[in-house]
Coordinates of C-alpha atoms and ligand atoms in Angstrom, one line a residue:
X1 CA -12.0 -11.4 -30.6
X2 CA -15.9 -12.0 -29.3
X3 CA -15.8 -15.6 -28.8
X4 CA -16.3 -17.6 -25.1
X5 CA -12.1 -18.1 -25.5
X6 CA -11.7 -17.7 -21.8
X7 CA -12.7 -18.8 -18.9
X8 CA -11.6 -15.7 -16.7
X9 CA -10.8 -11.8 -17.6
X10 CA -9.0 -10.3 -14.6
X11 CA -9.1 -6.4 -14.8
X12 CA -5.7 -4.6 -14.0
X13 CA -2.3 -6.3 -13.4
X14 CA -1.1 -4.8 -9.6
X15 CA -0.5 -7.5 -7.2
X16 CA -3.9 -7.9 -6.8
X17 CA -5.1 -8.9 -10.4
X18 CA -1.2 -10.4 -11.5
X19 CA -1.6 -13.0 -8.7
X20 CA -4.8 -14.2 -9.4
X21 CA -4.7 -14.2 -12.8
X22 CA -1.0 -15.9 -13.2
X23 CA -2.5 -18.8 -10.6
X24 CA -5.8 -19.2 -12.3
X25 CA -3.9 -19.7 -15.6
X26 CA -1.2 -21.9 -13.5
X27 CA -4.1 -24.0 -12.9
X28 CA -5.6 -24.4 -16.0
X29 CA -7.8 -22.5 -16.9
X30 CA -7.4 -19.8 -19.6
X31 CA -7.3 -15.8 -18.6
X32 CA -7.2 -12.5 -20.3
X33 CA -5.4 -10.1 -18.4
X34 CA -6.6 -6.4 -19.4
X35 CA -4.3 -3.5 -18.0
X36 CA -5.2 0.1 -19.3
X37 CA -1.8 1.1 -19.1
X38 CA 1.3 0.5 -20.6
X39 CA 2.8 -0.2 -17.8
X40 CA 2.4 -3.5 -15.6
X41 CA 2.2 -3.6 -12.3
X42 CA -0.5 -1.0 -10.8
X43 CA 1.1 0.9 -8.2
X44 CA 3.8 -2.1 -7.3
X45 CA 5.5 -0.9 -10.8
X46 CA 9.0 0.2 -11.4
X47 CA 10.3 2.6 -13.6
X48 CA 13.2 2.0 -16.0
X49 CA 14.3 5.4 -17.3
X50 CA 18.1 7.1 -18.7
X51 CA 19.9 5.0 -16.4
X52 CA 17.8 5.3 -13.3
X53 CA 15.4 2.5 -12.3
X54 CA 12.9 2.6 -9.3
X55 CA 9.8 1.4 -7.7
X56 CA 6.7 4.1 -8.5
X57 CA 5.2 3.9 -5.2
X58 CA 5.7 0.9 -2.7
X59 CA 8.8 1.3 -0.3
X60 CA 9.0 -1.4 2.1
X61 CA 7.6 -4.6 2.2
X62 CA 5.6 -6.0 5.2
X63 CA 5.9 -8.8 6.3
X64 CA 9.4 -9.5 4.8
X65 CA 9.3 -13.3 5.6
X66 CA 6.8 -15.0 4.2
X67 CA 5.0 -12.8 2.1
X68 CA 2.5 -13.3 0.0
X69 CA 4.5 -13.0 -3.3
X70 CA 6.5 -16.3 -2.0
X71 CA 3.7 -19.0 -1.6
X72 CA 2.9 -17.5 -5.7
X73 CA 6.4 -18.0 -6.7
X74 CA 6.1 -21.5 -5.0
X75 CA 3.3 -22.6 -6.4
X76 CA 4.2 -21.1 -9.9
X77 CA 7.4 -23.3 -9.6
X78 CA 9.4 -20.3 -9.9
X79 CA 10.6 -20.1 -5.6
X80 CA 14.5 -19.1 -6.7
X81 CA 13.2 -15.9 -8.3
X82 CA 11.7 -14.7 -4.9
X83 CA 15.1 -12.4 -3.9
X84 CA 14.8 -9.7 -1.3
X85 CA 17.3 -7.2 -1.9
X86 CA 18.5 -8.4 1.9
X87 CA 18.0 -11.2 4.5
X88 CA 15.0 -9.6 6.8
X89 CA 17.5 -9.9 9.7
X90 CA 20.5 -8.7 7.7
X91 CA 22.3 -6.0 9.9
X92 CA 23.0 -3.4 7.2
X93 CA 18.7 -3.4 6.7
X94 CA 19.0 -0.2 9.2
X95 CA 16.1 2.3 9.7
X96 CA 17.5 6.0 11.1
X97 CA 14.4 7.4 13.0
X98 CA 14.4 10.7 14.2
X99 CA 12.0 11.8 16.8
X100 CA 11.5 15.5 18.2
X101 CA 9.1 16.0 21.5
X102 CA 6.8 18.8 22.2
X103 CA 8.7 21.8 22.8
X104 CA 12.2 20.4 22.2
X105 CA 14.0 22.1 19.8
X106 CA 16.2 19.6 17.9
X107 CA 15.5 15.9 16.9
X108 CA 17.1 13.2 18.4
X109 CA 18.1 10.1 15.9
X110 CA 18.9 6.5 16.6
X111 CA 19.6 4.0 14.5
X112 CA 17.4 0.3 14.2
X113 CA 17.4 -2.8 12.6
X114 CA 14.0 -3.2 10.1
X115 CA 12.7 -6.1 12.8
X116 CA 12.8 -3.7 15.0
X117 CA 13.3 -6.8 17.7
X118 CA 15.0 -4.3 20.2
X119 CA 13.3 -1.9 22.1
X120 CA 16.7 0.1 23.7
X121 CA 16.8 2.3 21.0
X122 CA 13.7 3.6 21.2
X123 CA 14.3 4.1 25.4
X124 CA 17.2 6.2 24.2
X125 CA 14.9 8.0 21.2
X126 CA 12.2 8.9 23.2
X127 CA 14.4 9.4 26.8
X128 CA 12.5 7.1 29.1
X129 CA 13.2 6.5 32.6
X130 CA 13.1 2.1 33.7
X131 CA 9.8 2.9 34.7
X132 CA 8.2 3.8 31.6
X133 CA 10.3 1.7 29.7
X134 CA 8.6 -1.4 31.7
X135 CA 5.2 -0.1 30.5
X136 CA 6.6 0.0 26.6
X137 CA 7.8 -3.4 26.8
X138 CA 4.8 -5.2 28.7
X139 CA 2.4 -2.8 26.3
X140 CA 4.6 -4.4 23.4
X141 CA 4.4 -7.9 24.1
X142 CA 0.9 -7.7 24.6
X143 CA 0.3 -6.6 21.2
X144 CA 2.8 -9.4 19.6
X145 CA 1.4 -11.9 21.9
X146 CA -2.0 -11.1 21.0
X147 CA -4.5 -14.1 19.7
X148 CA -6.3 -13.3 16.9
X149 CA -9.8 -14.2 18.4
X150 CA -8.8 -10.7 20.1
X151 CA -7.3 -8.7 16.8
X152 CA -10.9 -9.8 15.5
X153 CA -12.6 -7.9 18.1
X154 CA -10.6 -4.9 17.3
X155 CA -12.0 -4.4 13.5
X156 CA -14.7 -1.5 14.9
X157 CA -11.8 0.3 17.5
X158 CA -9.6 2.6 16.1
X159 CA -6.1 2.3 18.1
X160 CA -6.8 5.9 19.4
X161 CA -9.6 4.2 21.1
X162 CA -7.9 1.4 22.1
X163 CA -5.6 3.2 23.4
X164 CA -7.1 5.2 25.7
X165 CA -7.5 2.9 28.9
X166 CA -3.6 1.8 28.4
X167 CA -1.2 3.1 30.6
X168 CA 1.5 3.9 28.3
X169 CA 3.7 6.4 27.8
X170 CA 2.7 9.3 25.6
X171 CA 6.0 9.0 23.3
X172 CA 4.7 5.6 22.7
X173 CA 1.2 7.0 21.9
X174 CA 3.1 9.6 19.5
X175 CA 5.5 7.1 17.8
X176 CA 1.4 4.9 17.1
X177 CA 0.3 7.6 15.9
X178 CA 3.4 7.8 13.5
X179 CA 3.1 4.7 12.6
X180 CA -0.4 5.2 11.7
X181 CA 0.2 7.5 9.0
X182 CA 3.5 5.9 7.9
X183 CA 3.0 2.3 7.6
X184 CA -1.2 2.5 7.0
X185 CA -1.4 5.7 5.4
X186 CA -4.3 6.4 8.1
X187 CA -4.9 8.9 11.1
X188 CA -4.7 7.3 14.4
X189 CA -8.3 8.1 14.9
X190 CA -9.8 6.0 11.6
X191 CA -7.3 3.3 11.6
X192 CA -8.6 0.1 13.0
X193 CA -6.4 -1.4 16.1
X194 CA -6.7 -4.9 14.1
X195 CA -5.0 -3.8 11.5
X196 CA -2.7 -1.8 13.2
X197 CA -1.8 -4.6 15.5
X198 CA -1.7 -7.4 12.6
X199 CA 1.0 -5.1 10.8
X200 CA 3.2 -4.7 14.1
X201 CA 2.9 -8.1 14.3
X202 CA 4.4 -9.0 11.2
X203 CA 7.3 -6.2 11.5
X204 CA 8.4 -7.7 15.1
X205 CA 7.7 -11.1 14.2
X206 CA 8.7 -12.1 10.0
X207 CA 10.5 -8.6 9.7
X208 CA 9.2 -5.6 7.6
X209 CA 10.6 -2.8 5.3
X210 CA 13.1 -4.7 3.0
X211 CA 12.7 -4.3 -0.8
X212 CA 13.5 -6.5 -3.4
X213 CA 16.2 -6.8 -6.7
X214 CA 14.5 -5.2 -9.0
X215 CA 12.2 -3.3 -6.8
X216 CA 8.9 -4.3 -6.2
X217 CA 8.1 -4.2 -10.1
X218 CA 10.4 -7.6 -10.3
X219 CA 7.8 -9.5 -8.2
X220 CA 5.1 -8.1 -11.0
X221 CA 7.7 -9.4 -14.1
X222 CA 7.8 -12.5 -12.6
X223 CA 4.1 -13.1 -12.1
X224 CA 3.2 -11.8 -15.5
X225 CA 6.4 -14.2 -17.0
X226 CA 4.8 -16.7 -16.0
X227 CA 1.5 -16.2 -16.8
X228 CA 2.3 -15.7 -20.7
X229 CA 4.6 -18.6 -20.2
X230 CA 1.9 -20.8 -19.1
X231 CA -0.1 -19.7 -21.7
X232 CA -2.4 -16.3 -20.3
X233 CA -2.6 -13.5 -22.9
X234 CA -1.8 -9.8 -21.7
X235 CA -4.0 -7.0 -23.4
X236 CA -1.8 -3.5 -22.1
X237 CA -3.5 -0.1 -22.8
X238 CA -6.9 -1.5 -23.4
X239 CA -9.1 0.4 -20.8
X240 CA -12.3 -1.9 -19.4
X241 CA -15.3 0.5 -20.3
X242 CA -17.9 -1.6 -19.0
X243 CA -18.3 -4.9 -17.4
X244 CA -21.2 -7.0 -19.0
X245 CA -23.4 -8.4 -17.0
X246 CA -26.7 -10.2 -19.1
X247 CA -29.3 -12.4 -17.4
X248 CA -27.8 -11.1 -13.7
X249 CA -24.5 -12.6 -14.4
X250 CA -20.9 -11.5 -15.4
X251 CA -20.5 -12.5 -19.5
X252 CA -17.7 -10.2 -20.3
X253 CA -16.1 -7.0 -20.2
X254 CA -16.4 -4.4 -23.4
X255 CA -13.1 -2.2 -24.6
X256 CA -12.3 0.0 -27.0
X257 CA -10.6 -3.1 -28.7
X258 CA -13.5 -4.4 -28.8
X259 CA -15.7 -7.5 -27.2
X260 CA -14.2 -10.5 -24.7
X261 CA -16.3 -12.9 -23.1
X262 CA -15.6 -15.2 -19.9
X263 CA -18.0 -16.8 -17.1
X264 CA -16.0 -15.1 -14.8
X265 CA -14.9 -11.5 -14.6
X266 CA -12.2 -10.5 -11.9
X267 CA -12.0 -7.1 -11.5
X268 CA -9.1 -5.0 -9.0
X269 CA -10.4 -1.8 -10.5
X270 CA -11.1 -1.3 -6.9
X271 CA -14.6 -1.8 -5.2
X272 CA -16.3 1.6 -5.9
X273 CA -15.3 1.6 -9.6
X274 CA -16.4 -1.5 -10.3
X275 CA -19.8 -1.3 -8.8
X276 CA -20.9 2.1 -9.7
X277 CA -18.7 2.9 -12.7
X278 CA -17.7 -0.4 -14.9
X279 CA -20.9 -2.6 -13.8
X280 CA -23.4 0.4 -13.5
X281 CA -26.0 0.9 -9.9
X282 CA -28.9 -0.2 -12.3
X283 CA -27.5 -4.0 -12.2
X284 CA -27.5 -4.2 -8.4
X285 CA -29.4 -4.2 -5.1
X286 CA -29.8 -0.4 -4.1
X287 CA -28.8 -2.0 -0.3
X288 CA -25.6 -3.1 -2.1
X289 CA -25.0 0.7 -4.1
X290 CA -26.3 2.4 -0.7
X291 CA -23.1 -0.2 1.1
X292 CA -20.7 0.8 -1.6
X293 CA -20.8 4.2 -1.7
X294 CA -20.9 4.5 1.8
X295 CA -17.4 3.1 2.5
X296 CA -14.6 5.2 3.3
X297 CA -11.5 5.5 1.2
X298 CA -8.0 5.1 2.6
X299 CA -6.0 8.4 3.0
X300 CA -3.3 9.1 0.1
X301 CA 0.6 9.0 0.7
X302 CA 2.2 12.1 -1.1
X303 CA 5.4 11.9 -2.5
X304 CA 8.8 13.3 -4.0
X305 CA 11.4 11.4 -5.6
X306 CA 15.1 13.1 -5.4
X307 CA 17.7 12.0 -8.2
X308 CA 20.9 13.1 -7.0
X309 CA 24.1 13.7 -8.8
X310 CA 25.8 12.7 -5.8
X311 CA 24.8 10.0 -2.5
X312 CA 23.4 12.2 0.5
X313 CA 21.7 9.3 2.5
X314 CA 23.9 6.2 4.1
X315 CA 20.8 3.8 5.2
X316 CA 18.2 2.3 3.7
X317 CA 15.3 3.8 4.9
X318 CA 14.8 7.4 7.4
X319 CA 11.8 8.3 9.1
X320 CA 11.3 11.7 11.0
X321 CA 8.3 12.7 12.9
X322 CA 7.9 14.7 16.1
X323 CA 5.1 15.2 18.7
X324 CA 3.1 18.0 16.3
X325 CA 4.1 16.5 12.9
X326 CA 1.8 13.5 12.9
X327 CA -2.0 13.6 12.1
X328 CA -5.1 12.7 13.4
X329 CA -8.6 13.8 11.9
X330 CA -8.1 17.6 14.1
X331 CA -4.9 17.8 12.4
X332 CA -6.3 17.1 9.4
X333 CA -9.2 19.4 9.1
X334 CA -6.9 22.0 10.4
X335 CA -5.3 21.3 6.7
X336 CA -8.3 21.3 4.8
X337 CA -8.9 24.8 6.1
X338 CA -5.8 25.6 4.5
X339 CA -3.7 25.7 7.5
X340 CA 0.0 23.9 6.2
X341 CA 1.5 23.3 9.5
X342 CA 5.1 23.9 9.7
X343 CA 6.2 20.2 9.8
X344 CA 5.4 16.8 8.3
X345 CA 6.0 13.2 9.3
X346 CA 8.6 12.5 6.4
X347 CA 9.2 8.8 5.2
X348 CA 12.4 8.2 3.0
X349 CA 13.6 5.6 1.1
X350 CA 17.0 5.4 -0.4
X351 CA 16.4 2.8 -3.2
X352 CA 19.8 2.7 -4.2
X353 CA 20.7 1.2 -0.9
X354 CA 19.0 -1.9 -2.0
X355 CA 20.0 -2.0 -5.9
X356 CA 23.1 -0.5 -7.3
X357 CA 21.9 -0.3 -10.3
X358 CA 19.2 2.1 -9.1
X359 CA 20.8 4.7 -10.2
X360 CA 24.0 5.2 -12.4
X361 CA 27.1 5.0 -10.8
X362 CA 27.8 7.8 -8.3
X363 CA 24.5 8.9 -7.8
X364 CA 21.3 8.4 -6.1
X365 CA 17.8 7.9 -6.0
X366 CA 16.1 9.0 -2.8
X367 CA 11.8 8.9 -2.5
X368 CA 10.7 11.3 0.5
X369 CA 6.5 10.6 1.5
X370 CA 3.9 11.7 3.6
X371 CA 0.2 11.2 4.2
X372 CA -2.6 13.0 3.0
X373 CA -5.8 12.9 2.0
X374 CA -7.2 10.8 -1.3
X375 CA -8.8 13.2 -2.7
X376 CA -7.8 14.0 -6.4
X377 CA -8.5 17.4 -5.9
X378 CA -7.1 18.3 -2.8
X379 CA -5.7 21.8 -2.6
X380 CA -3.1 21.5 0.2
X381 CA -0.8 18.9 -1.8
X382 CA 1.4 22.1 -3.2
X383 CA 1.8 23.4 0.1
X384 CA 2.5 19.7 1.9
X385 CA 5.7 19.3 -1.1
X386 CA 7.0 22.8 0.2
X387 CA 7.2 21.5 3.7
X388 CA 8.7 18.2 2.6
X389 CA 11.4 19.8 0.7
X390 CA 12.3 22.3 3.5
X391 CA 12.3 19.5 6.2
X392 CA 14.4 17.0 3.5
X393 CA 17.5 20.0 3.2
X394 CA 16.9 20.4 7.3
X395 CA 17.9 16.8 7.4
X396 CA 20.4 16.5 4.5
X397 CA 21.9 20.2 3.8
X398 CA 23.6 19.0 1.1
X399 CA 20.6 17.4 -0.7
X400 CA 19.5 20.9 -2.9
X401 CA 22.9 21.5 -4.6
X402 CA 23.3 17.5 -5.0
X403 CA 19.9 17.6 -7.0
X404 CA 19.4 16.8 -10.5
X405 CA 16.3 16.5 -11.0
X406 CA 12.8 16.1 -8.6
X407 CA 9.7 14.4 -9.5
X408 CA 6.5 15.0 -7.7
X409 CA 3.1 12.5 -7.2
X410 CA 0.3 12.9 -4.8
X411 CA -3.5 11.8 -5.2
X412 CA -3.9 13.3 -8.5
X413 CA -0.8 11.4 -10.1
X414 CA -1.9 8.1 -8.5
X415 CA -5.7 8.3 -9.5
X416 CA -4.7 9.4 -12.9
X417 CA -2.6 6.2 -13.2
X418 CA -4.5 3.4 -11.2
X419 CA -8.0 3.7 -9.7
X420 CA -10.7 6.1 -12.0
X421 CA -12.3 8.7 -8.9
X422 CA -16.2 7.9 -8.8
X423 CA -17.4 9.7 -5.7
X424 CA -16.4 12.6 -4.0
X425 CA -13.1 12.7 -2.2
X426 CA -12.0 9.3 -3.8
X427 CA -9.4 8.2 -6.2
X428 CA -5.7 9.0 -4.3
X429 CA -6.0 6.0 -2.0
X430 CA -2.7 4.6 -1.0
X431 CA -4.5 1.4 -0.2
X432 CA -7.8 1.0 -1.7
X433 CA -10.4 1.0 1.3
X434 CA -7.5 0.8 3.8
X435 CA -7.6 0.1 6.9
X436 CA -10.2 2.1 8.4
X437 CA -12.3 1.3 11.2
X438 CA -15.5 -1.2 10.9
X439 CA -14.3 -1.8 7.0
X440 CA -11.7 -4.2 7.6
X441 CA -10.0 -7.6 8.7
X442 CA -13.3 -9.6 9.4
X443 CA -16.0 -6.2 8.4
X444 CA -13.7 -6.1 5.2
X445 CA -15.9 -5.9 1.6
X446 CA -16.4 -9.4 0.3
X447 CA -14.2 -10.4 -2.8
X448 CA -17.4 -12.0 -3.9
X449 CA -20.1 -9.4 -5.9
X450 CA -23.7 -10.0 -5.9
X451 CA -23.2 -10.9 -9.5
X452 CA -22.4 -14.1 -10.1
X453 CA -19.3 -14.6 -11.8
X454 CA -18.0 -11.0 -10.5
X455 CA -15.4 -11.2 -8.3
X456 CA -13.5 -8.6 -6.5
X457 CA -9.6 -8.7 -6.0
X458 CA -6.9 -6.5 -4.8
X459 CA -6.5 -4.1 -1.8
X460 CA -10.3 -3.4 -1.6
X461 CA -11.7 -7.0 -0.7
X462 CA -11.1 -10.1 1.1
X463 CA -7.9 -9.5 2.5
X464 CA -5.9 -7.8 5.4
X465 CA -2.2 -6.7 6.0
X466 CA 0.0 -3.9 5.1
X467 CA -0.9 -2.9 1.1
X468 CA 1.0 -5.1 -1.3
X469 CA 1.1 -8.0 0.8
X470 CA -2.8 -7.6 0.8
X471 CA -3.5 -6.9 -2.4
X472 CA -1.5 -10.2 -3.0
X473 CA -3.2 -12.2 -0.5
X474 CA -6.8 -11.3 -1.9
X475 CA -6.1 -12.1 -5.8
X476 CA -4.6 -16.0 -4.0
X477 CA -8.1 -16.1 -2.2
X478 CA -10.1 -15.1 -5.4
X479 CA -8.4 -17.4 -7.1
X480 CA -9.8 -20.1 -5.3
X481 CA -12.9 -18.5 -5.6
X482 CA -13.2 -18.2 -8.8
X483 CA -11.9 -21.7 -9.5
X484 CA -14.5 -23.1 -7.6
X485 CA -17.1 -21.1 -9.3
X486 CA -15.6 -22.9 -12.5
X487 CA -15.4 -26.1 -11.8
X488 CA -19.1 -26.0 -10.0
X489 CA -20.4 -24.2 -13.7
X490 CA -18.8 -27.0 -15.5
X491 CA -20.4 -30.0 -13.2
X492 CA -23.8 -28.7 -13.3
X493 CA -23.8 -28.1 -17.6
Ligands
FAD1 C1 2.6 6.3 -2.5 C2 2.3 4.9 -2.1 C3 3.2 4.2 -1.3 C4 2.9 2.9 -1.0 N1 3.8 2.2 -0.2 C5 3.6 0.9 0.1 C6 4.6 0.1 0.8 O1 5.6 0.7 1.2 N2 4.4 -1.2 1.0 C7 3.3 -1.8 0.5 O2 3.1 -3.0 0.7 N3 2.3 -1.1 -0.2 C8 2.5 0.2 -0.4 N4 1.5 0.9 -1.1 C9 0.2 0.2 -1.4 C10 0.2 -0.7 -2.6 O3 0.9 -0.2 -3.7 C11 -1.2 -1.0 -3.0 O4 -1.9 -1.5 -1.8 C12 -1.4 -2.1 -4.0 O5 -0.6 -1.8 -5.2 C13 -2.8 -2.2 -4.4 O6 -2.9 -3.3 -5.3 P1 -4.2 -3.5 -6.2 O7 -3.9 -4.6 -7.1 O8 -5.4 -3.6 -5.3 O9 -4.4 -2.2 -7.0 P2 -3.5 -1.4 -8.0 O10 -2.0 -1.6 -7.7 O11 -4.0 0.0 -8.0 O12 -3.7 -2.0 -9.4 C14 -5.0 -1.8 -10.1 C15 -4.7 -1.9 -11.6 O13 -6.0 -1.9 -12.3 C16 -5.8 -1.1 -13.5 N5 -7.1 -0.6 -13.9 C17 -7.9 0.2 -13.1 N6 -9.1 0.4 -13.8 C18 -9.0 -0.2 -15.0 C19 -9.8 -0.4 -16.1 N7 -11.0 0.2 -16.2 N8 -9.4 -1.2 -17.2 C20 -8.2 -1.8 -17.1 N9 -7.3 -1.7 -16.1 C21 -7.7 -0.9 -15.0 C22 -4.9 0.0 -13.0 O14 -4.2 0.6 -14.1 C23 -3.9 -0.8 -12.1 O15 -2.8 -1.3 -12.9 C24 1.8 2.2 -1.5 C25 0.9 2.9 -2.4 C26 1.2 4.2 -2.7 C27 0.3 4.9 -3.6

């Protein structure tokens, strides 16, 4: 195949590349989709295997109402096949969240509903006298309140920052800080308060954490159903070698396969790859290379997935972190000098609370995650699983001998899979360029390249919001983009 038989070639299928290229085709025009894995689905894929079936990476989804993935569905036609495991406001969508302060020696738990709408909980977590709790709710409503003229002005703080002048309580600054790494996969000192504050937003406001039937990977069946439906071809395990670029503009992309040629070349390879690896420096500004390569990539979020012979946790979703456990860039570096401390914030999803057929009958499939750094090569991950799995059988004694089997991913697995490492340090990232202060919300790369006809989708460009969600939101906007770029190429010949 060498021929001009499409109009667009979108590079990988995650939510960033499966919604553009299943609207583009929705729209008419005609779209190679080239994955170089098996697989579908990028990081938002799910696994079917002997019985057990569960999402690879993303846990929760923020916001729940109103996500991206439903204005696709809607304007794919296919609205009834947006089904979130539960209703966002559903009372059995419970979080445990277990919270231990400096110097005490046990963790207190208390149990909340995803929306997290009520704050009493929390008063009782973190042991609050009317005072403080005052300050945590007027602090709160500030941030759900706030306009977005004033989120904008937020892109170059990072929350430590902006929190520093607030008079809040420091269990509130902890449980931030928390959040940071959780929810952002950042450290409280390089996240940006917009983001931060746009992702609270959405969990007190449209609800946040639910999953889906199917796990996230159904939203990517869907999207790619419909694209081959409509009439898009899927090339899977065809690696993009090189993008072509002839005469300053985007004519194609080259494969082992062979040849393909479109006016317009999507890629959600992420930003770096594509500019210094697929397109080559030589075909751009050195500005631009000097821009690219300066950008900082997200942190990673580590994980271990426990298939149990028997159920050990009763909620959907568990958080723990204490007062020492979270990290900011101190605690961090501590790490890098090889320094494991003795506890980790630990994340854990139960996704056979949200699908039965998660697991076979009887059992369980439980993921456990923390933060840490992108880097492919990072030495401390063995030492950051050893934590986890001593603080998972501190939570849930039982969880060793119930065991069958444990499966283990950090930066390494996740680069290997999704996102090629081009510089230093890069590779793992949970979220592409994340959230990190002065690179996103309105300081966030363009989704349009120097190159015409090269476009960038997916978490790196254009967008803002918690990871999925974002991705999503950027392959809608390039969409458009690339549409237009179309439609003006067609006028003018
Ligand atoms: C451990 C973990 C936990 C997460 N938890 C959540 C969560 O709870 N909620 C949430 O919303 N998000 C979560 N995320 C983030 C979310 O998964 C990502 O933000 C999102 O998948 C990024 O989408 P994308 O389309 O930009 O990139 P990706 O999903 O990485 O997709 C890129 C695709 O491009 C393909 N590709 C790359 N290079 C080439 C090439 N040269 N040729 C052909 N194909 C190529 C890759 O194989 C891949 O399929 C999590 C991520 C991780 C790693």
């Amino acid at each position: 195949m060498t021929g001009q038989e499409h109009d667009v070639i979108v590079i990988g299928s995650g939510p960033g590349g499966a919604s553009c290229a299943t609207l583009l085709q929705k729209r008419g025009h005609r779209v190679l989709l080239v994955e170089k894995n098996a697989l579908l689905g990028g990081k938002m894929a799910s696994i079917e295997k002997d019985g057990w079936a569960y999402d690879l990476f993303p846990h929760g989804q923020v916001p729940m109402r109103g996500p991206a993935f439903e204005t696709i569905f809607r304007e794919l036609g296919v609205a009834d096949a947006f089904q979130p495991a539960l209703a966002p406001d559903d009372p059995r969508d419970i979080i445990k969240i277990c919270y231990r302060s400096r110097g005490a020696s046990q963790y207190r738990m208390v149990a909340q509903g995803q929306a997290m709408a009520d704050a009493t909980p929390f008063f009782r977590l973190w042991d609050l006298d009317p005072a403080d709790q005052a300050k945590v709710v007027g602090f709160m409503a500030g941030l759900v309140t706030m306009p977005e003229e004033q989120l904008d002005a937020l892109d170059d703080v990072s929350m430590h920052e902006y929190l520093a002048d607030k008079d809040v309580p420091y269990a509130l600054y902890s449980y931030l800080a928390f959040h940071a790494n959780a929810s952002l996969a950042e450290p409280i000192d390089l996240v940006a308060a917009s983001e931060q504050i746009r992702i609270m937003k959405h969990i007190m406001l449209q609800g946040g954490g639910g999953q889906y039937k199917g796990g996230f990977g159904a939203l990517t069946k869907v999207m790619i159903r419909e694209f081959e439906k409509n009439g898009g071809t899927v090339l899977r395990s065809t690696k993009v070698d090189r993008i072509l670029v002839e005469g300053g503009i985007a004519t194609g992309v080259a494969t082992r396969r062979g040849t393909f040629r479109a006016p317009v070349v999507v890629s959600s390879a992420g930003l770096q790859p594509t500019v210094l690896r697929l397109v080559g420096d030589e075909h751009f500004d050195r500005s631009y290379v000097a821009y690219v390569k300066s950008l900082a990539p997200g942190w990673g979020f580590t994980s271990i997935r426990y298939f149990l012979g028997k159920p050990v946790m009763d909620v959907a979703m568990y958080v723990a972190y204490s007062d020492e456990s979270w990290w900011d860039m101190e605690r961090f570096n501590r790490v890098k000098e090889g320094k494991i401390p003795d506890e980790v914030i630990l994340f854990m999803c139960n996704h056979s609370f949200y699908d039965e057929a998660a697991a076979p009958p009887g059992k369980q499939v439980l993921v456990a995650g923390t933060i840490c750094s992108p880097n492919p090569e990072a030495t401390e991950i063995e030492g950051l699983w050893k934590r986890m799995d001593e603080q998972m059988v501190r939570f849930f004694p039982e969880i060793w001998n119930a065991t069958e089997r444990r499966e283990y991913a950090g930066p390494k697995e996740i680069s290997d899979l999704t996102r090629d490492a081009v510089l230093p340090g890069q590779g793992g990232e949970c979220v592409g360029l994340g959230q990190i202060v002065g690179q996103c919300g309105k300081k966030k790369p363009s989704s349009v390249s120097p190159i015409p006809g090269l476009f960038y989708a997916g978490a790196d460009a254009g967008a803002a919001g918690m990871g999925t969600h974002q991705s999503a939101l950027s392959g809608v906007e390039v969409a458009r983009l690339a549409g237009h770029y179309l439609n003006k190429r067609r006028k003018t010949r």
